[in-house]
Structure formats: C-alpha cells, structure tokens
Amino acid sequence: MIVAHPGAVLSGHGEGERLLMESAAIFVRELELLTRTVLGAGGGGQGRFGAQLAAFDAAWFAYLYRFVAWKVKDARVLEDDLVRAACKLELSMMQTCKVAAGAAEDGQPPSGPALTHDMEAIRQQVADDQKLLREKVRQLSGGAGVARMDSAISGTRAKFLEAKKNGSPVATPVANVSTPLSVDPSPAKQPTENEQMVNEMLHQDGGDFGGRSDGAATATAEKDFQKRVRDAMEKEFWDLVTESLRGDKPDYSQLVSLVKEVRDSLHELAPSKELKEEIVEHIDLEILSQVLGSSCSQHAQHLGQILQYSLATVRKLSAAVKEDEMTKSHGKLLSELAAASSEAVNNGSSSSFVMAVIKGLRFVLEEIKELQSEVSKARIQMVMQPIVRGSAGVEYLQKAFAGRYGPPADALASLPLTLQLISASKSVAEQEWSEHSDCLSVLPSSAGQTPALVPVLRAGHGAAPAGQPPSPSPAAG
C-alpha cells in the first residue's frame, strides 16, 4: 500500500515519510526475491535461501523501525489536530457566550439567568464534543495525551480571559498545540471590529455603517467554522425543544422560558415606560402556564395571540422602511400558525401545531436579534460618529495601521503587495507625467507677453464654412 499508493497512506512528505517509502520499497523487493527463492525460481539451493532469508529479515526490521517511527509521529500529529479542534470549540463557545473578564477561573460562562437557552445549548454541545475528542486522544496517546489536551484548553481559557481583561484583541486561530496552547497575541492582518467600525464611520457620508458582525476580524475559514458550530448548536437546541413538546405528556417549561425571553427582550428594547408595561401585560407568563395545561384549542389561541402581539411590537420598534416587508412575512407566519392550530383541533394531533409554534418562536427571536443589532448600531453611530469624523478617527486609524504594519520606514518590508503595485504602475505614471510636461512645453512662455486668449466657441449662426476663415464680427455699439 505504501509503495503503490503513497498519497492515500501518507499524510505528509517529510523526511520520515521518505525514509519509510524507501524501506518499504526495499522490503517489497526482498520479499519478492524470497518468494522466488522458495518457489525454486532463483536456484542456488539451501545457501541461496539462507542468504535471501537474512536479507529479507534485515529489510523487515528496517521497515518495521521506520513504520513505527512514522506511526508515532503521525499519531502525535493527529493528537495535535484533535486538541486544536477542542481548543477552537472552547474559544468559539467563549466568544459566542460573551464570557466576561470576571468569569470563573475555569473560564466557563456563568450558568443560570445570565445565559440564554441558545447559549446553554451551545455550552452543553461543546462539552459533549470535547468529551468525544478527549476519548479519541486517550485511545491515541493515553493519559499523557489527555493531560496535554486539558492543559491546552485551560491555556486557551486563561489567554482569552486575560485578553478580555486587558482589552486587547483575541486572535481566534489556534496556535500549535504540541505544547500548552496559547492564543497568539500578535496582531492579526485582518482589521479588528473597532477599526472596521471607525473606518466605515469616517468614510461613509450619512449612510448606515456595517458595525459589528460575527467574526468580522477573523479569517474566512475561522468564520465558516464558527458558523458551522453555531448552526449545529442551534439545530440541536430547537430539536430538543420540539421533542419536549411532543408526546402525551409534553413538557412546556422550555416553551415558557422562550416566551419569557421574547418578553424580556422586547421590554429591554421598549423606549417608553408605557410600552414596557403594555408588553408585560400582554405577555403574562402566569396566564400562559395556566392555559398550557388546558385544552389544545385554548393554548393554541393564546400562543397565537402572544406571537401576533410580539410581531406587531417588533414592527413598531423597527425602521419604517422595513414595515411593508415585515408585515408580509409576519402575516404569512401567522397564517401558517392559524392553519396548524385548526388542523390540531380538528384531527386531535398536535404535531403540526408544535412545529408551527417552534417556527414562530424561532422567527420572533431572530427578528428581535436583528432589531437589537440595529438599535445597537444606531446608538453607537449617534454617540461616536461626531467624534470619529474629526481628527480623532484619523489618528486612531493611523496608530492602528502603524501598530499592525510598523513605522513608515519599514514600509518596503511590511507592505510587499503595495510595493509591487506601485512598482508596476511606476512606469505608467512616469509616462503620463512626461506627456504632461511635453504639453506644457509647447505652450508660449508667459514671460514678457500677454497669454493668448482661447477663442470662444460659437453656437450656430456666424460659423464659417469648412475651409474658410470666420468673418469678423461687427463691432459692438
């Protein structure tokens, strides 16, 4: 296999792989010669067989030594990959759950009301995935490998919390984990979220700026990884919620908690005391808990009213330009919920209604999340834009640029692509400047004479036919 299919067997092309391929080729050759000798094709009798057997034995030991050395190295590389994946999961979870600098020493996000249900699900799923990775590492490297993995995860937590506390950017790509892992403190080549925000405020006239975005300062591969993790965690969470509402004895605790999250989020976004009181009055959790224990038709109607009011409040708090689009999407969702409710009452099956309720709650929470992002960006823009538009914004970007690429004296080394672009366009710029200088040289010198006036272009009458000089215009007067 190694000789015939090296690309499929070997994971690299270093010195160890080269020596293994050479020893494997020698081993295969000696095995073929030994086979011919045993079958009598080579001749030479017993002495020939003994010599060939000794050569085969030496080739076998050499191959075995190289194979074990390669396998140990390959197992360590695989262990590093598994540890790196566990650390990336940990770092992504801590960033998603927004762990504060004052979190527990183990780096885990606080449990209880401080976390949303999505974050609790993410935390649990990351713990389960790390448990599987830890078992794989145990099978590869035993207790020592597990100890290295735990040390790397602890190092990731400590570095993340330290960076949070100091206010320095956290590099999301995970470094080499053969030794206890550390989050790379060196500045990344991608702009940070603050730098991106200041740049957009400084250069965009009156328009909306992009503001923060998930993973805006990370590489594309890292953003894709975080998105896959986030999508997987969300799917797992909503599957658990759906499962809890099915069966003869559904568990409504998750549903009540989600409705509470909707109410609390809308209450936080409400600008006036009157609207806050109205939200609490319309989304009453005690009444909801009582209604959920009654017949299917009653709790279907009550949940529909809560979703309808929540969507109407979201529209009220959103920008006016989005009202028509939101009205259409909200109306479609409420129609689906009403149809599912009627089907549940008529058929006595709540399966379709459960799916519609979950879809509605998820839709409302996503709308609220988008609204929270818009409100946050508007507040930042209102407070920061007058400051950033002045000299402070320019100075901030200058310092950030110098901090990432060094002083102007090091520009030739730190900006190779810019240097390449300037070098490529230098000849074009010199040619255009030469043409400009030539044009200036043919103009009459202004020394000692009045500059010639450019003739006025006349429109229509009085224009001379082609080839004839224009007739003098009559004197004014």
mmCIF file of C-alpha atoms in Angstrom, residues 463-469:
data_model
loop_
_atom_site.group_PDB
_atom_site.id
_atom_site.type_symbol
_atom_site.label_atom_id
_atom_site.label_comp_id
_atom_site.label_asym_id
_atom_site.label_seq_id
_atom_site.Cartn_x
_atom_site.Cartn_y
_atom_site.Cartn_z
ATOM 1 C CA ALA A 463 -19.924 79.972 -38.226
ATOM 2 C CA ALA A 464 -17.674 79.933 -41.290
ATOM 3 C CA PRO A 465 -17.975 77.111 -43.825
ATOM 4 C CA ALA A 466 -15.353 74.450 -43.702
ATOM 5 C CA GLY A 467 -12.012 75.647 -45.062
ATOM 6 C CA GLN A 468 -12.851 79.406 -44.819
ATOM 7 C CA PRO A 469 -11.746 81.768 -42.099
#
